Amino acid sequence: VLYQTHLVSLDAQQKLLSEKCSQFQKQAQNYQTQLNGKKQCAEDSSSEIPRLVCESDPGCEATQRDEFIIEKLKSAVSEIALSRNKLQDENQKLLQELKMYQRQCQAMEAGLSEVKSELQSRDDLLRIIEMERLHLHRELLRMGEVQTAQDNRKRVESSYSPSPKEAERKRKELFPMVSDQPNHEKELSKAVDLSNKKHSQCTSINKLEYENERLRSDLAKLHGNGKAAWPNQSSYGEAGAYVFQSQLKTETSGDRISQDCELNRSPTPLSPLPFQTKEMASPLVGDNEVLALSPPDISFRASLAAQHFLMEEERRAKELEKLLNTHIDELQRHTEFTLNKYTKLKQSRHI
């Protein structure tokens, strides 16, 4: 803008000088015509010079004065022409500089447009990356919700009713894979049998607890009535025999389960509660032996065995839950590592 204003001012000065120059040229031409006319008159009147010698002195002075004025005008015209040439040269230089600056501005505008297009493409790329990140985040949240729901469902199922499939899954998580296929199948069948035996043992323990409660209620009734002996020893003998047989079954099943657990390398083998076989003879031998084996003693031992078994099962369930939690944490860490690696790879590609 500064150069343009300067250029406009120079153009105005050039026009003014050209007008002055033309004016001076016109004046010089007028003086020249006058001078030529005077010279012509002088040549024509050369014959009359002797006569007009006395009269020509003032005319000569006027002619010399006119010539001096003409010389001054010529010098002024030459100076004006030189200044005009200088102004034209400066004008040409300014025009060249203006063209150069215009080319630079055009180049800068082209570079600016390229930078704008590149920024627009980067913004689009960042928008696409942000959309992909949000999509992956939603997928990760959905997978986490599904995983937590599955884990909760599996925990509830394992806490209430252990199944052969759950036993197989536990075995696969707790024990490493064996390269030998027959041994693998044997261990699988043993694990299934073990889970079935545990289930049957749970049912037998529930039955024993029910009998224990029933016998305790009968005993409380007898103590409330103030009777020292049982009213019906035959029914008591049948109940004691049933409890004793159930306890023996529990003991044998506990021994078998503990053996199976040792074969399967279980970290917490179930140790059955030892019973005194001398004191616990058959209740059908005689009334004295039946009285020696009182029902509270039998129910107490059965409840101890049941409590021991339930404590072992609860401890194993906690260990399994801890193992599953560690496995879920490892899966989550692996997923986060994969997502971070994927995002870094995409960023490096875009860069």
Coordinates of C-alpha atoms in Angstrom, one line a residue:
V1 CA 0.0 0.0 0.0
L2 CA 2.9 2.4 0.8
Y3 CA 4.5 1.7 -2.5
Q4 CA 1.2 2.2 -4.3
T5 CA 0.7 5.6 -2.7
H6 CA 4.3 6.6 -3.5
L7 CA 3.8 5.4 -7.1
V8 CA 0.6 7.5 -7.4
S9 CA 2.4 10.6 -6.0
L10 CA 5.2 10.0 -8.5
D11 CA 2.7 9.7 -11.4
A12 CA 1.1 13.0 -10.3
Q13 CA 4.6 14.7 -10.2
Q14 CA 5.4 13.2 -13.6
K15 CA 2.2 14.6 -15.1
L16 CA 2.8 18.0 -13.5
L17 CA 6.4 18.1 -14.8
S18 CA 5.3 16.9 -18.2
E19 CA 2.8 19.7 -18.3
K20 CA 5.4 22.3 -17.2
C21 CA 7.8 20.9 -19.8
S22 CA 5.2 21.2 -22.6
Q23 CA 4.5 24.7 -21.4
F24 CA 8.2 25.6 -21.5
Q25 CA 8.6 24.0 -24.9
K26 CA 5.7 26.0 -26.2
Q27 CA 7.3 29.2 -24.8
A28 CA 10.6 28.2 -26.3
Q29 CA 9.0 27.6 -29.6
N30 CA 7.3 31.0 -29.4
Y31 CA 10.6 32.6 -28.6
Q32 CA 12.3 30.6 -31.3
T33 CA 9.7 31.7 -33.9
Q34 CA 10.1 35.3 -32.7
L35 CA 13.9 34.9 -32.9
N36 CA 13.7 33.5 -36.4
G37 CA 11.4 36.2 -37.4
K38 CA 13.8 38.8 -36.0
K39 CA 16.7 37.1 -37.7
Q40 CA 14.8 37.1 -41.0
C41 CA 14.0 40.7 -40.5
A42 CA 17.7 41.3 -39.7
E43 CA 18.7 39.5 -42.9
D44 CA 16.2 41.4 -44.9
S45 CA 17.2 44.6 -43.5
S46 CA 20.9 44.0 -43.8
S47 CA 21.0 46.4 -46.6
E48 CA 19.6 49.0 -44.4
I49 CA 22.2 48.3 -41.6
P50 CA 24.4 51.3 -42.3
R51 CA 21.4 53.5 -42.2
L52 CA 20.0 52.0 -39.1
V53 CA 23.2 51.7 -37.1
C54 CA 22.3 54.3 -34.8
E55 CA 18.8 52.9 -34.4
S56 CA 19.9 49.3 -34.1
D57 CA 21.6 49.6 -30.8
P58 CA 18.5 49.3 -28.7
G59 CA 17.3 46.4 -31.0
C60 CA 20.5 44.5 -30.5
E61 CA 20.3 44.8 -26.8
A62 CA 16.7 43.4 -27.0
T63 CA 17.9 40.6 -29.2
Q64 CA 20.7 39.6 -26.8
R65 CA 18.3 39.7 -23.9
D66 CA 15.9 37.5 -25.8
E67 CA 18.7 35.1 -26.6
F68 CA 19.7 35.0 -23.0
I69 CA 16.2 34.2 -22.0
I70 CA 16.0 31.5 -24.6
E71 CA 19.2 29.9 -23.3
K72 CA 17.8 30.0 -19.8
L73 CA 14.6 28.4 -21.0
K74 CA 16.5 25.7 -22.9
S75 CA 18.6 24.9 -19.8
A76 CA 15.4 24.7 -17.7
V77 CA 13.8 22.5 -20.3
S78 CA 16.9 20.2 -20.3
E79 CA 16.8 20.1 -16.5
I80 CA 13.1 19.3 -16.6
A81 CA 13.7 16.5 -19.2
L82 CA 16.5 15.1 -17.0
S83 CA 14.3 15.1 -13.9
R84 CA 11.5 13.5 -15.9
N85 CA 13.9 10.8 -17.1
K86 CA 15.0 10.2 -13.5
L87 CA 11.3 10.0 -12.4
Q88 CA 10.6 7.5 -15.2
D89 CA 13.6 5.4 -14.1
E90 CA 12.4 5.5 -10.5
N91 CA 8.9 4.7 -11.6
Q92 CA 10.2 1.6 -13.6
K93 CA 12.1 0.5 -10.5
L94 CA 9.0 0.8 -8.3
L95 CA 6.9 -1.1 -10.8
Q96 CA 9.5 -3.9 -10.9
E97 CA 9.6 -4.0 -7.1
L98 CA 5.7 -4.0 -7.0
K99 CA 5.6 -6.9 -9.4
M100 CA 8.2 -8.8 -7.3
Y101 CA 6.2 -8.2 -4.1
Q102 CA 3.0 -9.2 -5.9
R103 CA 4.7 -12.5 -7.0
Q104 CA 5.8 -13.0 -3.4
C105 CA 2.3 -12.4 -2.1
Q106 CA 0.9 -14.8 -4.6
A107 CA 3.4 -17.4 -3.5
M108 CA 2.6 -16.8 0.1
E109 CA -1.1 -17.1 -0.6
A110 CA -0.5 -20.4 -2.4
G111 CA 1.5 -21.7 0.6
L112 CA -1.2 -20.5 2.9
S113 CA -3.9 -22.3 0.9
E114 CA -1.8 -25.5 1.0
V115 CA -1.3 -25.1 4.8
K116 CA -5.1 -24.6 5.2
S117 CA -5.9 -27.7 3.1
E118 CA -3.3 -29.7 5.1
L119 CA -4.9 -28.5 8.4
Q120 CA -8.3 -29.4 7.1
S121 CA -7.1 -32.9 6.2
R122 CA -5.5 -33.3 9.6
D123 CA -8.7 -32.1 11.3
D124 CA -10.7 -34.7 9.3
L125 CA -8.2 -37.4 10.2
L126 CA -8.4 -36.4 13.9
R127 CA -12.1 -36.5 13.7
I128 CA -12.1 -40.0 12.2
I129 CA -9.6 -41.1 14.9
E130 CA -11.8 -39.7 17.6
M131 CA -14.8 -41.5 16.3
E132 CA -12.9 -44.7 16.1
R133 CA -11.6 -44.2 19.7
L134 CA -15.2 -43.6 20.9
H135 CA -16.4 -46.7 19.1
L136 CA -13.6 -48.8 20.6
H137 CA -14.3 -47.3 24.0
R138 CA -18.0 -48.2 23.7
E139 CA -17.1 -51.7 22.6
L140 CA -14.7 -52.1 25.5
L141 CA -17.3 -51.0 27.9
R142 CA -19.8 -53.4 26.4
M143 CA -17.3 -56.2 26.6
G144 CA -16.6 -55.3 30.2
E145 CA -20.3 -55.4 31.1
V146 CA -20.8 -58.7 29.3
Q147 CA -17.7 -60.1 31.1
T148 CA -18.8 -58.9 34.5
A149 CA -22.3 -60.3 33.9
Q150 CA -20.9 -63.7 32.8
D151 CA -18.6 -63.7 35.8
N152 CA -21.4 -62.9 38.2
R153 CA -23.6 -65.6 36.6
K154 CA -20.8 -68.1 36.8
R155 CA -20.1 -67.2 40.5
V156 CA -23.8 -67.6 41.4
E157 CA -24.0 -70.9 39.6
S158 CA -20.8 -72.2 41.2
S159 CA -21.9 -71.1 44.7
Y160 CA -25.3 -72.8 44.5
S161 CA -25.0 -75.9 42.3
P162 CA -21.7 -77.1 41.0
S163 CA -22.1 -78.9 37.7
P164 CA -19.9 -81.2 35.6
K165 CA -19.2 -78.3 33.2
E166 CA -18.1 -76.1 36.0
A167 CA -15.9 -78.8 37.3
E168 CA -14.4 -79.2 33.9
R169 CA -13.8 -75.5 33.6
K170 CA -12.2 -75.4 37.0
R171 CA -9.9 -78.2 36.1
K172 CA -8.9 -76.5 32.9
E173 CA -8.1 -73.3 34.8
L174 CA -6.4 -74.9 37.7
F175 CA -4.4 -77.7 36.1
P176 CA -2.1 -77.2 33.1
M177 CA -2.9 -79.0 29.8
V178 CA -1.3 -82.4 29.4
S179 CA 0.1 -83.5 26.1
D180 CA -1.0 -87.1 26.6
Q181 CA -4.6 -87.4 25.4
P182 CA -5.6 -90.6 27.4
N183 CA -4.3 -89.2 30.6
H184 CA -6.2 -86.0 29.8
E185 CA -9.4 -87.9 29.3
K186 CA -8.9 -89.9 32.5
E187 CA -8.4 -86.7 34.6
L188 CA -11.5 -85.2 33.0
S189 CA -13.6 -88.2 33.9
K190 CA -12.1 -88.1 37.4
A191 CA -13.0 -84.5 37.8
V192 CA -16.5 -85.1 36.6
D193 CA -16.9 -88.0 39.1
L194 CA -15.4 -85.8 41.8
S195 CA -18.0 -83.1 41.1
N196 CA -20.8 -85.6 41.2
K197 CA -19.5 -87.0 44.5
K198 CA -19.3 -83.5 45.9
H199 CA -22.9 -82.9 44.9
S200 CA -24.1 -86.1 46.4
Q201 CA -22.1 -85.3 49.6
C202 CA -23.8 -81.9 49.8
T203 CA -27.2 -83.6 49.6
S204 CA -26.3 -86.1 52.3
I205 CA -25.0 -83.3 54.5
N206 CA -28.3 -81.5 54.1
K207 CA -30.1 -84.7 55.0
L208 CA -27.9 -85.1 58.1
E209 CA -28.5 -81.5 59.2
Y210 CA -32.2 -82.1 58.8
E211 CA -32.1 -85.2 60.9
N212 CA -29.9 -83.4 63.4
E213 CA -32.4 -80.7 63.8
R214 CA -35.3 -83.2 64.1
L215 CA -33.4 -85.1 66.8
R216 CA -32.6 -81.9 68.7
S217 CA -36.2 -80.9 68.7
D218 CA -37.2 -84.3 70.0
L219 CA -34.5 -84.1 72.7
A220 CA -35.8 -80.6 73.7
K221 CA -39.3 -81.9 73.9
L222 CA -38.2 -84.8 76.2
H223 CA -36.2 -82.5 78.4
G224 CA -39.2 -80.2 78.6
N225 CA -41.5 -83.1 79.7
G226 CA -38.9 -84.2 82.3
K227 CA -38.4 -87.7 81.0
A228 CA -35.1 -89.3 81.5
A229 CA -35.4 -92.0 78.9
W230 CA -36.6 -92.1 75.4
P231 CA -40.4 -93.0 75.0
N232 CA -39.9 -95.2 72.1
Q233 CA -36.5 -96.9 72.0
S234 CA -37.2 -98.7 68.8
S235 CA -37.8 -95.4 66.9
Y236 CA -34.7 -94.0 68.5
G237 CA -32.7 -97.0 67.4
E238 CA -33.9 -96.6 63.9
A239 CA -33.0 -93.0 63.9
G240 CA -29.5 -93.7 65.4
A241 CA -29.0 -96.4 62.8
Y242 CA -29.9 -94.1 60.0
V243 CA -27.6 -91.3 61.2
F244 CA -24.8 -93.8 61.8
Q245 CA -25.1 -95.3 58.3
S246 CA -25.3 -91.8 56.8
Q247 CA -22.2 -90.8 58.8
L248 CA -20.4 -93.9 57.6
K249 CA -21.4 -93.0 54.0
T250 CA -20.1 -89.5 54.5
E251 CA -16.8 -90.8 55.9
T252 CA -16.3 -93.2 53.0
S253 CA -17.3 -90.6 50.4
G254 CA -14.9 -88.1 52.1
D255 CA -12.1 -90.7 52.0
R256 CA -12.7 -91.3 48.3
I257 CA -13.0 -87.6 47.5
S258 CA -9.7 -86.9 49.4
Q259 CA -8.0 -89.7 47.4
D260 CA -9.4 -88.3 44.1
C261 CA -8.2 -84.8 45.1
E262 CA -4.7 -86.2 45.8
L263 CA -4.7 -87.9 42.5
N264 CA -5.8 -84.7 40.7
R265 CA -3.2 -82.6 42.6
S266 CA -5.8 -80.6 44.4
P267 CA -4.2 -77.7 46.4
T268 CA -6.5 -78.3 49.4
P269 CA -7.4 -82.0 49.8
L270 CA -10.5 -82.7 52.0
S271 CA -9.5 -84.6 55.1
P272 CA -12.5 -86.6 56.5
L273 CA -13.4 -86.3 60.2
P274 CA -12.1 -89.4 62.1
F275 CA -14.7 -91.3 64.0
Q276 CA -14.2 -93.7 67.0
T277 CA -15.4 -97.1 65.8
K278 CA -15.2 -98.6 69.2
E279 CA -17.8 -96.3 70.7
M280 CA -20.1 -96.3 67.6
A281 CA -21.2 -99.9 67.3
S282 CA -24.5 -100.9 65.7
P283 CA -27.4 -99.4 67.6
L284 CA -29.5 -102.5 67.1
V285 CA -27.3 -104.7 69.4
G286 CA -28.8 -103.7 72.7
D287 CA -30.5 -101.0 74.6
N288 CA -27.4 -100.3 76.8
E289 CA -25.2 -99.7 73.7
V290 CA -27.9 -97.5 72.2
L291 CA -28.0 -95.4 75.3
A292 CA -24.2 -95.2 75.3
L293 CA -24.4 -93.6 71.8
S294 CA -26.5 -90.6 72.6
P295 CA -28.1 -88.7 69.7
P296 CA -26.6 -85.3 70.6
D297 CA -23.1 -86.9 70.3
I298 CA -23.8 -88.3 66.9
S299 CA -25.5 -85.1 65.7
F300 CA -22.6 -83.0 67.0
R301 CA -20.1 -85.1 65.1
A302 CA -22.2 -85.0 62.0
S303 CA -22.5 -81.2 62.3
L304 CA -18.8 -80.9 62.8
A305 CA -18.1 -83.0 59.6
A306 CA -20.6 -80.9 57.7
Q307 CA -19.1 -77.6 59.0
H308 CA -15.6 -78.8 58.1
F309 CA -16.8 -79.8 54.6
L310 CA -18.6 -76.4 54.1
M311 CA -15.5 -74.5 55.3
E312 CA -13.3 -76.4 52.8
E313 CA -15.7 -75.8 50.0
E314 CA -16.0 -72.1 50.8
R315 CA -12.2 -71.8 50.9
R316 CA -11.9 -73.5 47.6
A317 CA -14.6 -71.3 46.1
K318 CA -12.7 -68.2 47.4
E319 CA -9.4 -69.4 45.9
L320 CA -11.2 -70.1 42.6
E321 CA -12.7 -66.7 42.7
K322 CA -9.3 -65.1 43.3
L323 CA -7.9 -67.0 40.4
L324 CA -10.7 -65.9 38.1
N325 CA -10.2 -62.3 39.2
T326 CA -6.5 -62.5 38.3
H327 CA -7.4 -64.0 35.0
I328 CA -9.9 -61.2 34.3
D329 CA -7.3 -58.6 35.3
E330 CA -4.8 -60.1 32.9
L331 CA -7.4 -60.1 30.1
Q332 CA -8.2 -56.5 30.8
R333 CA -4.5 -55.5 30.8
H334 CA -3.9 -57.4 27.6
T335 CA -6.9 -55.6 26.0
E336 CA -5.7 -52.2 27.1
F337 CA -2.2 -52.9 25.8
T338 CA -3.6 -54.0 22.4
L339 CA -5.7 -50.8 22.2
N340 CA -2.8 -48.6 23.1
K341 CA -0.6 -50.4 20.5
Y342 CA -3.3 -50.0 17.9
T343 CA -3.8 -46.3 18.6
K344 CA 0.0 -45.6 18.6
L345 CA 0.3 -47.5 15.3
K346 CA -2.5 -45.5 13.7
Q347 CA -1.0 -42.2 15.0
S348 CA 2.4 -43.1 13.6
R349 CA 0.9 -44.0 10.2
H350 CA -1.1 -40.7 10.0
I351 CA 2.0 -38.7 11.0

